[in-house]
PDB file of C-alpha atoms in Angstrom:
ATOM      1  CA  ASN A   1       0.000   0.000   0.000  1.00  0.00           C
ATOM      2  CA  THR A   2       1.034   3.571  -0.477  1.00  0.00           C
ATOM      3  CA  LEU A   3       0.027   6.797   1.202  1.00  0.00           C
ATOM      4  CA  GLY A   4       0.947   9.881  -0.777  1.00  0.00           C
ATOM      5  CA  GLY A   5       3.561   7.849  -2.675  1.00  0.00           C
ATOM      6  CA  ALA A   6       5.178   6.486   0.520  1.00  0.00           C
ATOM      7  CA  LEU A   7       5.323   2.714   0.919  1.00  0.00           C
ATOM      8  CA  LEU A   8       3.348   1.417   3.883  1.00  0.00           C
ATOM      9  CA  THR A   9       4.093  -1.931   5.442  1.00  0.00           C
ATOM     10  CA  GLU A  10       3.011  -3.806   8.521  1.00  0.00           C
ATOM     11  CA  THR A  11       5.975  -5.510  10.130  1.00  0.00           C
ATOM     12  CA  HIS A  12       6.196  -8.115  12.876  1.00  0.00           C
ATOM     13  CA  LEU A  13       9.480  -7.954  14.783  1.00  0.00           C
ATOM     14  CA  ILE A  14      10.143 -11.499  15.937  1.00  0.00           C
ATOM     15  CA  ASN A  15      11.441 -11.782  19.517  1.00  0.00           C
ATOM     16  CA  PHE A  16      11.196  -8.021  20.140  1.00  0.00           C
ATOM     17  CA  SER A  17       9.461  -6.561  23.132  1.00  0.00           C
ATOM     18  CA  GLY A  18       9.251  -2.842  23.488  1.00  0.00           C
ATOM     19  CA  ASN A  19       7.322   0.180  22.369  1.00  0.00           C
ATOM     20  CA  LEU A  20       8.199   1.728  19.020  1.00  0.00           C
ATOM     21  CA  TYR A  21       5.103   3.902  18.587  1.00  0.00           C
ATOM     22  CA  GLY A  22       6.116   7.356  17.418  1.00  0.00           C
ATOM     23  CA  LYS A  23       9.639   6.149  16.614  1.00  0.00           C
ATOM     24  CA  THR A  24      11.326   6.021  13.231  1.00  0.00           C
ATOM     25  CA  ALA A  25      12.750   2.685  12.167  1.00  0.00           C
ATOM     26  CA  ALA A  26      14.723   1.522   9.145  1.00  0.00           C
ATOM     27  CA  LEU A  27      13.437  -1.613   7.467  1.00  0.00           C
ATOM     28  CA  LYS A  28      15.355  -3.793   5.038  1.00  0.00           C
ATOM     29  CA  LEU A  29      13.114  -5.902   2.839  1.00  0.00           C
ATOM     30  CA  CYS A  30      14.626  -9.343   2.333  1.00  0.00           C
ATOM     31  CA  ARG A  31      11.735 -11.347   0.965  1.00  0.00           C
ATOM     32  CA  LYS A  32       8.025 -10.916   0.406  1.00  0.00           C
ATOM     33  CA  LEU A  33       6.090 -13.578   2.279  1.00  0.00           C
ATOM     34  CA  ARG A  34       2.714 -13.026   0.603  1.00  0.00           C
ATOM     35  CA  GLY A  35       0.469 -10.430  -0.960  1.00  0.00           C
ATOM     36  CA  GLU A  36      -2.120  -8.329   0.803  1.00  0.00           C
ATOM     37  CA  LYS A  37      -5.073 -10.336   2.029  1.00  0.00           C
ATOM     38  CA  LYS A  38      -8.380  -9.645   3.790  1.00  0.00           C
ATOM     39  CA  PHE A  39      -9.423 -11.985   6.559  1.00  0.00           C
ATOM     40  CA  ALA A  40     -12.945 -13.119   7.373  1.00  0.00           C
ATOM     41  CA  SER A  41     -12.236 -13.351  11.093  1.00  0.00           C
ATOM     42  CA  ARG A  42      -9.759 -12.448  13.782  1.00  0.00           C
ATOM     43  CA  GLU A  43      -8.937 -16.152  14.206  1.00  0.00           C
ATOM     44  CA  GLU A  44      -8.092 -16.497  10.507  1.00  0.00           C
ATOM     45  CA  LEU A  45      -5.755 -13.492  10.796  1.00  0.00           C
ATOM     46  CA  ILE A  46      -4.066 -14.994  13.854  1.00  0.00           C
ATOM     47  CA  ARG A  47      -3.518 -18.317  12.034  1.00  0.00           C
ATOM     48  CA  GLN A  48      -2.022 -16.487   9.037  1.00  0.00           C
ATOM     49  CA  ILE A  49       0.309 -14.443  11.253  1.00  0.00           C
ATOM     50  CA  SER A  50       1.522 -17.704  12.785  1.00  0.00           C
ATOM     51  CA  ARG A  51       2.174 -19.174   9.312  1.00  0.00           C
ATOM     52  CA  ASP A  52       3.952 -15.963   8.243  1.00  0.00           C
ATOM     53  CA  LYS A  53       6.119 -16.032  11.370  1.00  0.00           C
ATOM     54  CA  THR A  54       7.076 -19.669  10.732  1.00  0.00           C
ATOM     55  CA  ALA A  55       7.965 -18.858   7.110  1.00  0.00           C
ATOM     56  CA  ALA A  56      10.088 -15.858   8.174  1.00  0.00           C
ATOM     57  CA  GLU A  57      11.902 -17.862  10.854  1.00  0.00           C
ATOM     58  CA  ARG A  58      12.617 -20.625   8.329  1.00  0.00           C
ATOM     59  CA  TYR A  59      13.905 -18.091   5.785  1.00  0.00           C
ATOM     60  CA  PHE A  60      16.253 -16.418   8.259  1.00  0.00           C
ATOM     61  CA  SER A  61      17.436 -19.749   9.666  1.00  0.00           C
ATOM     62  CA  ASN A  62      18.360 -20.932   6.179  1.00  0.00           C
ATOM     63  CA  PHE A  63      19.877 -17.517   5.393  1.00  0.00           C
ATOM     64  CA  GLN A  64      22.077 -17.714   8.503  1.00  0.00           C
ATOM     65  CA  LYS A  65      23.201 -21.246   7.598  1.00  0.00           C
ATOM     66  CA  ARG A  66      24.174 -20.128   4.068  1.00  0.00           C
ATOM     67  CA  LEU A  67      25.963 -17.073   5.456  1.00  0.00           C
ATOM     68  CA  ASN A  68      27.938 -19.243   7.882  1.00  0.00           C
ATOM     69  CA  MET A  69      28.942 -21.558   5.022  1.00  0.00           C
ATOM     70  CA  VAL A  70      30.218 -18.623   2.986  1.00  0.00           C
ATOM     71  CA  LYS A  71      32.135 -17.223   5.970  1.00  0.00           C
ATOM     72  CA  SER A  72      33.746 -20.618   6.605  1.00  0.00           C
ATOM     73  CA  GLY A  73      34.786 -20.984   2.953  1.00  0.00           C
ATOM     74  CA  SER A  74      32.336 -23.782   2.168  1.00  0.00           C
ATOM     75  CA  SER A  75      30.642 -23.712  -1.189  1.00  0.00           C
ATOM     76  CA  VAL A  76      26.963 -22.842  -1.305  1.00  0.00           C
ATOM     77  CA  LEU A  77      25.198 -25.387  -3.481  1.00  0.00           C
ATOM     78  CA  GLN A  78      21.651 -24.166  -3.117  1.00  0.00           C
ATOM     79  CA  ASN A  79      20.686 -21.292  -5.380  1.00  0.00           C
ATOM     80  CA  ARG A  80      17.644 -19.249  -4.370  1.00  0.00           C
TER      81      ARG A  80
END
């Protein structure tokens, strides 16, 4: 979504507790999990957030493993 040409995004910060309201934050987009979607119920939204969180954790876990391989001099066989 955009507002006056500015990109709007809703971001879940995994394992963060704190209050960022009114603060400015920098966000680096690594991968799009899914497109915008409307939910029929609060429960459906909660289930989707859980699936999104699992997908993000899997992505960053695999990313960290590949990064460690590169740092150690191992070859990275998987191309994404």
